[in-house]
Coordinates of C-alpha atoms in Angstrom, one line a residue:
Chain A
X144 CA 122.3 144.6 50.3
X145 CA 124.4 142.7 47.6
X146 CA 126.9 144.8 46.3
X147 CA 127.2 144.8 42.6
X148 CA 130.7 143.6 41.7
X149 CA 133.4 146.6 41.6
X150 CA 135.0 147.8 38.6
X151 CA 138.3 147.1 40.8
X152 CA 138.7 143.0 41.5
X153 CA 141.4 143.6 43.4
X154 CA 139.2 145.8 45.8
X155 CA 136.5 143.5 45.6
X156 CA 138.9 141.0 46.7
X157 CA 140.3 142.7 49.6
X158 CA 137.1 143.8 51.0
X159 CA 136.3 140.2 50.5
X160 CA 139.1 138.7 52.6
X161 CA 138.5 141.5 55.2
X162 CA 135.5 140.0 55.8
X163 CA 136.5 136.5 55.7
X164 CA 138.8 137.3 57.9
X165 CA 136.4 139.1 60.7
X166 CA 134.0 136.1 60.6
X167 CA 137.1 133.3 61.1
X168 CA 137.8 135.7 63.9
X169 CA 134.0 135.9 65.3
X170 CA 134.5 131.8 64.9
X171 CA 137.0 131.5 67.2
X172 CA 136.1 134.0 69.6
X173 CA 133.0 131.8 70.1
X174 CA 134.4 128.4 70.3
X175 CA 137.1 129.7 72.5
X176 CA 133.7 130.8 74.7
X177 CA 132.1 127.9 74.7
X178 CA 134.9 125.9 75.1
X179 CA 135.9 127.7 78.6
X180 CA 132.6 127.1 80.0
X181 CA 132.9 123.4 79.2
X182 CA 136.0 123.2 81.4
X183 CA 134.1 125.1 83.9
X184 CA 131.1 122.9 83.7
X185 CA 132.7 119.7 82.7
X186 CA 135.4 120.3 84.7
X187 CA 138.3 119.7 82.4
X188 CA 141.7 121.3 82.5
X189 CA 142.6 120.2 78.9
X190 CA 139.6 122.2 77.5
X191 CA 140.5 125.0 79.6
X192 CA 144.2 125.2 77.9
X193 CA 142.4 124.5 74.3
X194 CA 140.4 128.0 74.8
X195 CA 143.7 129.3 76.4
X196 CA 145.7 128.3 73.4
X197 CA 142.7 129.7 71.0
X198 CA 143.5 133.2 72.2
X199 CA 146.8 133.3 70.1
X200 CA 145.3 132.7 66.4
X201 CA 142.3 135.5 67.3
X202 CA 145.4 138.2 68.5
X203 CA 146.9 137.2 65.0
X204 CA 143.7 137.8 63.0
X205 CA 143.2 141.2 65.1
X206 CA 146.9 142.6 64.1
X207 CA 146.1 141.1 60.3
X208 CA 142.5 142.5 60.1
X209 CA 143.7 146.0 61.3
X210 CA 146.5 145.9 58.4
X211 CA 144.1 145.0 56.0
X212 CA 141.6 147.5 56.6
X213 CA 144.6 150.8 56.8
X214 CA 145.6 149.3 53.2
X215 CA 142.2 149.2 51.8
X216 CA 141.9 152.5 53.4
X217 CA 144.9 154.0 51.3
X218 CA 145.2 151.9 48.1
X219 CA 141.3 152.8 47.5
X220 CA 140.2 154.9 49.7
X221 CA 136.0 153.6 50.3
X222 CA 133.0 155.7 50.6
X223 CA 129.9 155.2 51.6
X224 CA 128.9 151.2 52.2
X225 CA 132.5 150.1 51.6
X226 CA 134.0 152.9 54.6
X227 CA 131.3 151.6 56.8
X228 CA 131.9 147.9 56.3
X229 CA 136.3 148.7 56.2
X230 CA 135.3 150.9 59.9
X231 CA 133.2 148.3 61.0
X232 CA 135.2 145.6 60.5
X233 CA 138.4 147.1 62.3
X234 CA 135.6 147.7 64.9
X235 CA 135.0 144.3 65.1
X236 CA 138.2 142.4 65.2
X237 CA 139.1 144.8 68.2
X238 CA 135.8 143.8 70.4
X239 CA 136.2 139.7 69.1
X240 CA 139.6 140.4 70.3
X241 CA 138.5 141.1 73.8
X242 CA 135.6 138.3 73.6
X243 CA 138.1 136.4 73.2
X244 CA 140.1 137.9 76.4
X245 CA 137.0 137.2 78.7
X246 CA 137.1 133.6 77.2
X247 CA 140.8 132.7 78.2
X248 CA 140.2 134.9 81.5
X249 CA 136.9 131.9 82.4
X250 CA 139.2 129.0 81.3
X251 CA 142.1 130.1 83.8
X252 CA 139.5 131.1 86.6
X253 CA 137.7 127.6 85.8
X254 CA 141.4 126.0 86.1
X255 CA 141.2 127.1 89.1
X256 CA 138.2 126.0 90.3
X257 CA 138.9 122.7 89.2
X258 CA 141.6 122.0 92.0
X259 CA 138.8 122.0 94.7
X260 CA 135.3 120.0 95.1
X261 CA 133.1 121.2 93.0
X262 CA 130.4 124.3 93.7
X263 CA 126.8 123.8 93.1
X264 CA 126.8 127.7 92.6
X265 CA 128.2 126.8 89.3
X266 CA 124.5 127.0 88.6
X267 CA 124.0 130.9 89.2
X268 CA 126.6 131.2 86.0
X269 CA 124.8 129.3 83.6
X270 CA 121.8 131.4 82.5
X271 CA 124.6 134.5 82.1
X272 CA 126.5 132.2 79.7
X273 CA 123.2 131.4 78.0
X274 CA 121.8 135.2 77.7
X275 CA 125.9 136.7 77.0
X276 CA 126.2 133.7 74.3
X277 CA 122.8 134.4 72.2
X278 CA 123.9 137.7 72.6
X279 CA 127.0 137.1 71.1
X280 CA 126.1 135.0 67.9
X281 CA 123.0 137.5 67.1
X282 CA 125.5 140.4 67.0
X283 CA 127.8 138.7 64.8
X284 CA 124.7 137.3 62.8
X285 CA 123.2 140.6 62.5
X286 CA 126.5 141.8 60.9
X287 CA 127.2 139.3 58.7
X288 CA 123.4 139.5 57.0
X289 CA 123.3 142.9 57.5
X290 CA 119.9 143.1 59.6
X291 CA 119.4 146.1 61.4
X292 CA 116.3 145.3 63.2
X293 CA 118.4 142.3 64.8
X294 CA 121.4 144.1 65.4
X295 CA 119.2 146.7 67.3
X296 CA 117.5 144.3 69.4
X297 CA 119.9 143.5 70.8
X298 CA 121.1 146.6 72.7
X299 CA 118.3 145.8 75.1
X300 CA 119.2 142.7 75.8
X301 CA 122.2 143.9 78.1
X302 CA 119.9 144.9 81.0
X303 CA 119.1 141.4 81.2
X304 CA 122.5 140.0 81.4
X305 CA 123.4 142.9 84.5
X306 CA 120.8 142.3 86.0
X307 CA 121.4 138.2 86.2
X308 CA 125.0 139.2 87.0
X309 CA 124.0 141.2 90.0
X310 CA 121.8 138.4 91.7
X311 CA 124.6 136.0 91.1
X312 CA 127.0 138.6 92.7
X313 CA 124.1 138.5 96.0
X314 CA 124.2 135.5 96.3
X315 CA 128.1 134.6 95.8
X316 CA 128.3 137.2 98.7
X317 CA 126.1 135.4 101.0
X318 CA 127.8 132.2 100.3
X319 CA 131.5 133.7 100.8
X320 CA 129.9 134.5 104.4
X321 CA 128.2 131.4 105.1
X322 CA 130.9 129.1 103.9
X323 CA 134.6 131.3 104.3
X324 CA 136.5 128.0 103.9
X325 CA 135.2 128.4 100.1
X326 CA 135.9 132.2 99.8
X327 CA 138.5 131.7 96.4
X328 CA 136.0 129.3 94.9
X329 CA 133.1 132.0 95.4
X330 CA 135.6 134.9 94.0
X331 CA 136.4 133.1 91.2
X332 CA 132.8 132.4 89.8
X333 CA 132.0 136.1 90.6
X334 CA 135.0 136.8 88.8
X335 CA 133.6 134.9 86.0
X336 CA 130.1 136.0 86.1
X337 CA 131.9 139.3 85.7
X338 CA 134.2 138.2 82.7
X339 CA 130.6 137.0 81.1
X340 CA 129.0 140.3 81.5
X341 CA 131.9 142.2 79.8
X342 CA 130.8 139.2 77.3
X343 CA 127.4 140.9 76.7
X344 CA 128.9 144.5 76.5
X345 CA 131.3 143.6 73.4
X346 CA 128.5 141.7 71.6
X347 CA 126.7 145.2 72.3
X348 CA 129.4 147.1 70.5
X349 CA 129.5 144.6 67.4
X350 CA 125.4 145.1 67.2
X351 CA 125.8 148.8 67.1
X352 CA 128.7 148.1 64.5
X353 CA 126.4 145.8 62.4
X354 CA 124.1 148.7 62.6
X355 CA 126.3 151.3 61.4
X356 CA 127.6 149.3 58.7
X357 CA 124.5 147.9 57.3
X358 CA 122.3 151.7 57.9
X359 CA 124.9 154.4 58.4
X360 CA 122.9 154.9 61.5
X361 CA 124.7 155.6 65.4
X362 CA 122.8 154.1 67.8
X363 CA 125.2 154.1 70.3
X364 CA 124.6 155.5 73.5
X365 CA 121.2 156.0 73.4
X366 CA 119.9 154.2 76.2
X367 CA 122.0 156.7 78.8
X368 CA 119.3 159.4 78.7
X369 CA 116.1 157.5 78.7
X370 CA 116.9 155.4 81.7
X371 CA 118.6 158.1 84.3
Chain B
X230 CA 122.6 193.8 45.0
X231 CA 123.6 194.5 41.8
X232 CA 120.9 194.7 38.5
X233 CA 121.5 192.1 35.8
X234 CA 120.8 194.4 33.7
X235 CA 122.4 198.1 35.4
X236 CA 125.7 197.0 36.7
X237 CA 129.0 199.0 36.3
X238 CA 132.2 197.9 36.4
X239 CA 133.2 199.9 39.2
X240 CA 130.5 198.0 41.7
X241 CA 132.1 196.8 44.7
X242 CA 131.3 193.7 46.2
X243 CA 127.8 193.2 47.1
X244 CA 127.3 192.6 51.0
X245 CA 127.4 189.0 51.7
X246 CA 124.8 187.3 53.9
X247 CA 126.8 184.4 56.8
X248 CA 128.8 181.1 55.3
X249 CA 125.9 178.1 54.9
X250 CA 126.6 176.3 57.6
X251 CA 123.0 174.7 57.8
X252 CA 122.5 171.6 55.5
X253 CA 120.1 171.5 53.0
X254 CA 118.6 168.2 52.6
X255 CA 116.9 168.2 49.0
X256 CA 116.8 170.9 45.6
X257 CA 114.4 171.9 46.8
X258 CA 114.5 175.3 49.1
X259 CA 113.1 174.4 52.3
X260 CA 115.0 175.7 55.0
X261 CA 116.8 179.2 56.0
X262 CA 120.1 178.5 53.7
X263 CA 120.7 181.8 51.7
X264 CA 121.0 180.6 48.2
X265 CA 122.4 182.0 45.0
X266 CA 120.9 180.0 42.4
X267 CA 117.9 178.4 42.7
X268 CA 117.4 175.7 39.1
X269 CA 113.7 174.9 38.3
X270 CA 113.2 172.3 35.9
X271 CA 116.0 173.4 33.8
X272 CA 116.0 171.0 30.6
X273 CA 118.7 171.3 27.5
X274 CA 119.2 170.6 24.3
X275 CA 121.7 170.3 21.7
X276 CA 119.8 170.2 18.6
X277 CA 117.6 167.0 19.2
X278 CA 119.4 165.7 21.8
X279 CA 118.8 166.3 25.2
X280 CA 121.5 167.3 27.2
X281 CA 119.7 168.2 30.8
X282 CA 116.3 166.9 32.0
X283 CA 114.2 168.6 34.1
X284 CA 117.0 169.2 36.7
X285 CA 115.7 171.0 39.9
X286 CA 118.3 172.2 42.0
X287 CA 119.3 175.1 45.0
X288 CA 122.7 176.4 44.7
X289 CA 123.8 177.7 48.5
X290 CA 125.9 180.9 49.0
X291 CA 129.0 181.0 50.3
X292 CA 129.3 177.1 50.3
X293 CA 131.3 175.1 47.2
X294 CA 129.0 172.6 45.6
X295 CA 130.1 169.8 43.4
X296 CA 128.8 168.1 40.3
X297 CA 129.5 164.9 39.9
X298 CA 128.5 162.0 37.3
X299 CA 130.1 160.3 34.5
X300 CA 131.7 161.4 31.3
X301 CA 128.4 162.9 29.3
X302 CA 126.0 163.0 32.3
X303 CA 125.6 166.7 31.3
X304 CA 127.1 168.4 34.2
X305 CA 129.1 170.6 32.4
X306 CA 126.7 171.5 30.2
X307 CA 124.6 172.3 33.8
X308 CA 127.3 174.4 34.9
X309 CA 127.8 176.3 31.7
X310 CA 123.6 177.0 32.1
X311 CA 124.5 178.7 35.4
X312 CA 126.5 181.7 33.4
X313 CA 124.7 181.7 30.0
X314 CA 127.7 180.1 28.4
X315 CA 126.2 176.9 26.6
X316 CA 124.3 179.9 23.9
X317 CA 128.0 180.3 22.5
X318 CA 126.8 176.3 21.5
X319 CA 125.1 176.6 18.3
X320 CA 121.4 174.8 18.5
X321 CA 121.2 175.1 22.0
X322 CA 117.8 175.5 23.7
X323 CA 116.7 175.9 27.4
X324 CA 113.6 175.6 29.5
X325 CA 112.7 175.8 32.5
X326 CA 114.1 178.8 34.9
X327 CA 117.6 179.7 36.4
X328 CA 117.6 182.2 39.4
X329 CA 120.5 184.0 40.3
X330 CA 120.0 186.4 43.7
X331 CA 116.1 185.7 42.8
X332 CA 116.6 187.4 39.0
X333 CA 116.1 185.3 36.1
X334 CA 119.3 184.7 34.1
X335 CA 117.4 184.2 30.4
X336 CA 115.2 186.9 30.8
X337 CA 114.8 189.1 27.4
X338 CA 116.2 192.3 29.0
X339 CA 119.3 190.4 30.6
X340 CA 122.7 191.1 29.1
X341 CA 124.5 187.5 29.0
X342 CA 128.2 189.6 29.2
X343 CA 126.5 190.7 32.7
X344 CA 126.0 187.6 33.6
X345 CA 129.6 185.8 32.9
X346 CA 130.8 188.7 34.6
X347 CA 128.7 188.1 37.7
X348 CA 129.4 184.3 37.2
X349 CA 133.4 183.9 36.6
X350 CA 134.3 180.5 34.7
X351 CA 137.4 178.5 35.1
X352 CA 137.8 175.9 32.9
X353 CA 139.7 172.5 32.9
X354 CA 142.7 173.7 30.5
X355 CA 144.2 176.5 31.9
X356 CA 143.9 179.3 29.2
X357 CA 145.9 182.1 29.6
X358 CA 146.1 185.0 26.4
X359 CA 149.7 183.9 25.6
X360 CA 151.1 187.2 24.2
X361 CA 149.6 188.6 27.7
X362 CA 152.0 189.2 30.5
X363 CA 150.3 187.6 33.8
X364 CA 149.0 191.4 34.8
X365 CA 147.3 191.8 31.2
X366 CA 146.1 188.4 31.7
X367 CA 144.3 189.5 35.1
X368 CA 142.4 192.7 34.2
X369 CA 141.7 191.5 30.0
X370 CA 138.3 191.3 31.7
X371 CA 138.2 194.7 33.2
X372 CA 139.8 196.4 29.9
X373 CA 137.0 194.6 27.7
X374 CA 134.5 195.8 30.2
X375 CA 135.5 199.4 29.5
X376 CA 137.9 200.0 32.3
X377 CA 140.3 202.8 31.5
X378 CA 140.9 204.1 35.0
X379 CA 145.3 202.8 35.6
X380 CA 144.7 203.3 39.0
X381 CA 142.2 200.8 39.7
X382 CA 142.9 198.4 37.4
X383 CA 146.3 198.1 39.3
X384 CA 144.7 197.8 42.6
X385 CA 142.3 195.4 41.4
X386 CA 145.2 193.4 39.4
X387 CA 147.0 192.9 42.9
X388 CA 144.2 192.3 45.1
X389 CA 143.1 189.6 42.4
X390 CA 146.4 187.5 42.3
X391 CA 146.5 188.0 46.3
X392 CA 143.6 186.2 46.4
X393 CA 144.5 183.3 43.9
X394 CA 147.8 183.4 46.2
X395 CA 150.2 184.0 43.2
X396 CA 151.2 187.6 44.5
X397 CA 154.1 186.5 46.6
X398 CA 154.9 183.8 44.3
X399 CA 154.1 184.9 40.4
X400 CA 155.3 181.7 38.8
X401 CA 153.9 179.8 35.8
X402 CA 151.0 178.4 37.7
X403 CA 148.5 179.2 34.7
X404 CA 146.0 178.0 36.3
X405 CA 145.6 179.8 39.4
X406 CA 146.2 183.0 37.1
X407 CA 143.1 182.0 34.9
X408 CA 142.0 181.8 38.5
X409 CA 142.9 185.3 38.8
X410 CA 141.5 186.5 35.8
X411 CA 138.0 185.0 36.7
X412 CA 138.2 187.3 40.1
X413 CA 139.8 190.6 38.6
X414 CA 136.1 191.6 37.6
X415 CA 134.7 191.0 41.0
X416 CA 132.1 187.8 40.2
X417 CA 129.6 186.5 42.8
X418 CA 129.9 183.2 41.3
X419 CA 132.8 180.9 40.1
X420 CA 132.4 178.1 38.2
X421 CA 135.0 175.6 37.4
X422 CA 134.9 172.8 35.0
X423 CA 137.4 170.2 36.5
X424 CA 139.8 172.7 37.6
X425 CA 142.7 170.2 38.4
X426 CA 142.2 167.4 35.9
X427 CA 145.9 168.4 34.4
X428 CA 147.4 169.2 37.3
X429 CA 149.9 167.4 39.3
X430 CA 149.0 166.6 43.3
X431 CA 150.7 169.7 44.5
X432 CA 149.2 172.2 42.0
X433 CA 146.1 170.5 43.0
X434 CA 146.4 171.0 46.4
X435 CA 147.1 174.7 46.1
X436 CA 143.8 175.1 44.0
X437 CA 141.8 173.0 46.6
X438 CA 142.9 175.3 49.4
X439 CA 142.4 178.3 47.5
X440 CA 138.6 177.0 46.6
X441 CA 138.3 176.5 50.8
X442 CA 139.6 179.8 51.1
X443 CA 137.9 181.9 48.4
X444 CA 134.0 180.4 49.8
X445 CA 134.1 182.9 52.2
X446 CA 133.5 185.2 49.6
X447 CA 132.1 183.5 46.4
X448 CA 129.8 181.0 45.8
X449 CA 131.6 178.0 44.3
X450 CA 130.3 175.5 41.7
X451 CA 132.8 172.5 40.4
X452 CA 133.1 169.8 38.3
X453 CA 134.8 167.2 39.1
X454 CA 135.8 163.6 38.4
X455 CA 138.1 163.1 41.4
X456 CA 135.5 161.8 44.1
X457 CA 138.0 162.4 46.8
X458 CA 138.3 166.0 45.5
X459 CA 134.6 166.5 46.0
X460 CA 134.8 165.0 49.3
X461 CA 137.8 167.4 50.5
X462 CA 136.4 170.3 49.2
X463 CA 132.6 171.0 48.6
X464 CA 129.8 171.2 51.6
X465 CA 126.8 169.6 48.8
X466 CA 127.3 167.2 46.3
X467 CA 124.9 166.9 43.0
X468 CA 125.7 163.2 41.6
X469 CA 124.2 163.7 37.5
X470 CA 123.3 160.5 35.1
X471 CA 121.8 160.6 31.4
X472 CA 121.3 164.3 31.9
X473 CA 119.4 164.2 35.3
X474 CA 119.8 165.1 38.9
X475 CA 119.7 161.5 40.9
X476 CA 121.1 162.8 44.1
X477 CA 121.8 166.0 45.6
X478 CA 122.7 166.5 49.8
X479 CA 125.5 167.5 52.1
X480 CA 128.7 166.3 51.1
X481 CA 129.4 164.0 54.2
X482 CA 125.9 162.7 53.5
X483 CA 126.4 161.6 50.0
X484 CA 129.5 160.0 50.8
X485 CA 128.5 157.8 53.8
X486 CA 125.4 157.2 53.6
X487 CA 123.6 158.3 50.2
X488 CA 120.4 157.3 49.4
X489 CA 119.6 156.8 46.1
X490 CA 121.3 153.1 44.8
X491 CA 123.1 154.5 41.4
X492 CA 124.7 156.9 43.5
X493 CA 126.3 154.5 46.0
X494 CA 127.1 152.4 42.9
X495 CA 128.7 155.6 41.4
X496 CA 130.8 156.7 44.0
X497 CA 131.9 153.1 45.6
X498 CA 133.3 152.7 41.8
X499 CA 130.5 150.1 40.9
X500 CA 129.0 151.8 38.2
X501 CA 127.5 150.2 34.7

């Protein structure tokens, strides 16, 4: 929905640069993603320390965008579309935030991995980048253009990304007992098969945000009960 | 309950039925809320213009409901409907049907004195009697009503500024004493027409938390054009434009989530 213009620029203009803000944020967070599993794949320690060194501009943007959002809060005090989208947006910045964490946490694990002959496991980790980085830019799309059917297919999505996690996690385990002399090389891909997971639970979060901000409807939790 | 047309001043206060706590989701009655007024296509005029159109509403008991809307939207003009007040208005006519406790207001046999006194009314501009001192203020309403009994009209006079919390402090807050005065004839109903529009933040605060306190035992309508107001203090929200009802829900509702566009572009300050 397209928000006639406010009678207050100035608020106009601050919810503006909120949002600016958030999606700069989203930005990064992804490129800092990608840009770890290209050291992992590529095998490059200077693309590992570039998504290393992203993680400092997206902790800047969190501390601004949760500044911006208590002073919209009390200089104009929002209801109804302009709360959600002020709540969603500190909501946000904390989950791109810890995207952002998972990314720097692959780059250092694939630093690591980088010091010894490569794995062909490697390959078990790919399809959980592929599924926990669709995931990722469809939440942040479905907030940015407000779609609510997007943001709530995503939610499902999830299972998917476990459930590739646990047969990675198998088979990791069968290797580390076939092959001990490799053991820190097979921990550190589990490692990152498990950072990518917690990948796919953030972009979660944001889809359920994107949902609350663009319907002022909770679908959080709502999976619990119909699958126990 | 008490007959429009019977009551004495000496009633005491009719036997009230639980707070709402159940929210109603449209004017119309549809679910188990006890409601005081219930508004069927109530329409206004002021001469040729029309002031109200076709407004259908449910007023709960024991719950504080706000009207909201822009300057001329006519919901003052609504909430002086709810106590017969707009007939002191000359060229006023109304159609359509107000219910108060299930009796019509504008029947022939109704006596509209009855009704204000049933239905208090504070206004914007506090307006005490300023020859008055504050305890002639209180119980004018009592003494026009034919009150002569000392004795009462002294226990009534205390119990009334107790409850607009001015006993322990009689200072010159006017208007929690017009407050005072609305309450010394024992109403059902209070209506107030912006209360704290001329009042400063603390003032305000003391009327707000008198209004959260005095629901338990009166049903509260307001005016208001401080949207935060209506958000701190009323349970339903009514949002008025050009004289009709647009929205009308749960307070919480209407400010999160409402559902009707020139309400959102009301409230969120992106009207016209």
């Amino acid at each position: 929905m397209i928000a006639h213009r406010h009678i207050l620029g100035t608020f106009d203009e601050a919810l503006g640069s909120l949002r600016n803000n958030v999606l700069m944020m989203a930005g990064l967070a992804e490129r800092s993603l990608e840009r770890a599993m290209k050291g992992l794949t590529e095998r490059d320690d200077d693309i590992c320390a570039n998504a290393i060194a992203d993680d400092e501009e997206i902790d800047q943007l969190e501390i601004q965008i949760d500044k911006d959002g208590v002073d919209i809060l009390l200089r104009f005090q929002p209801v109804a579309s302009d709360l959600r989208r002020v709540v969603s947006a500190m909501k946000l910045s904390s989950n791109l935030e810890r995207i952002a964490d998972q990314a720097t946490n692959i780059a250092r694990r694939a630093r690591k991995l980088n010091q010894h002959p490569p794995l062909p496991e490697v390959e078990l980790i790919l399809p959980m980048n592929a599924q926990a980085m669709a995931m990722f830019k469809d939440s942040v799309d479905a907030y940015v253009r407000e779609d609510v059917e997007l943001g709530r297919a995503i939610v499902p999505r999830d299972a998917k990304l476990d459930d590739l996690n646990r047969v990675a996690s198998r088979r990791l385990i069968e290797r580390m007992a076939q092959d001990p002399e490799q053991l820190r090389g097979y921990l550190n891909l589990m490692f990152i098969g498990r950072h990518l997971e917690r990948v796919g639970d953030h972009a979660t979060n944001i889809a359920e945000d994107a949902v609350y901000a663009a319907a002022a409807e909770d679908i959080r939790h709502q999976g619990v009960a119909a699958s126990t | 309950m008490v007959n429009l047309v019977m009551a004495t001043p000496e009633r005491t206060v009719i036997e009230r039925a639980e707070r709402a706590t159940e929210p109603i989701s449209t004017s119309t009655s549809e679910s188990a809320v006890p409601l005081t007024f219930q508004v069927k296509n109530l329409s206004v005029w002021y001469g040729e213009k029309r002031a109200i159109d076709d407004v259908t509403l449910d007023i709960a008991s024991n719950a504080v409901t706000a009207i909201i809307g822009p300057s001329g939207c006519g919901k003052s003009t609504f909430l002086r409907c709810l106590n017969r007040m707009h007939e002191l208005v000359p060229k006023t006519r109304v159609e359509g049907t107000v219910l108060l406790q299930g009796e019509d207001l504008y029947s022939s046999t109704v006596d509209p004195a009855i009704v204000r006194r049933r239905v208090g009314m504070v206004f914007q501009k506090s307006n005490p009697f300023p020859t008055m001192s504050i305890g002639e203020n209180v119980i004018i309403g009592l003494r026009l009503n034919g009150v002569r009994n000392q004795k009462f009209l002294n226990e009534r006079l205390e119990k009334s500024l107790r409850m607009a919390a001015l006993w322990d402090e009689v200072k010159d807050d006017q208007q929690r004493l017009c407050i005072a005065r609305a309450l010394a004839v024992e109403p059902e109903v209070l209506l107030m027409d912006e209360p704290c529009s001329a009042l400063d933040p603390i003032a305000t605060a003391k009327i707000e938390e008198l209004i959260h306190e005095l629901k338990a035992e009166y049903t509260i309508v307001t005016v208001t054009h401080n949207m935060q107001q209506a958000g701190r203090v009323s349970d339903y929200t009514a949002f008025f434009y050009l004289g009709r009802l647009i929205e009308f829900g749960p307070t919480t509702k209407i400010f999160t989530n409402p559902s009707q566009r020139q309400t959102e572009d009301y409230i969120t300050g992106r009207f016209g």
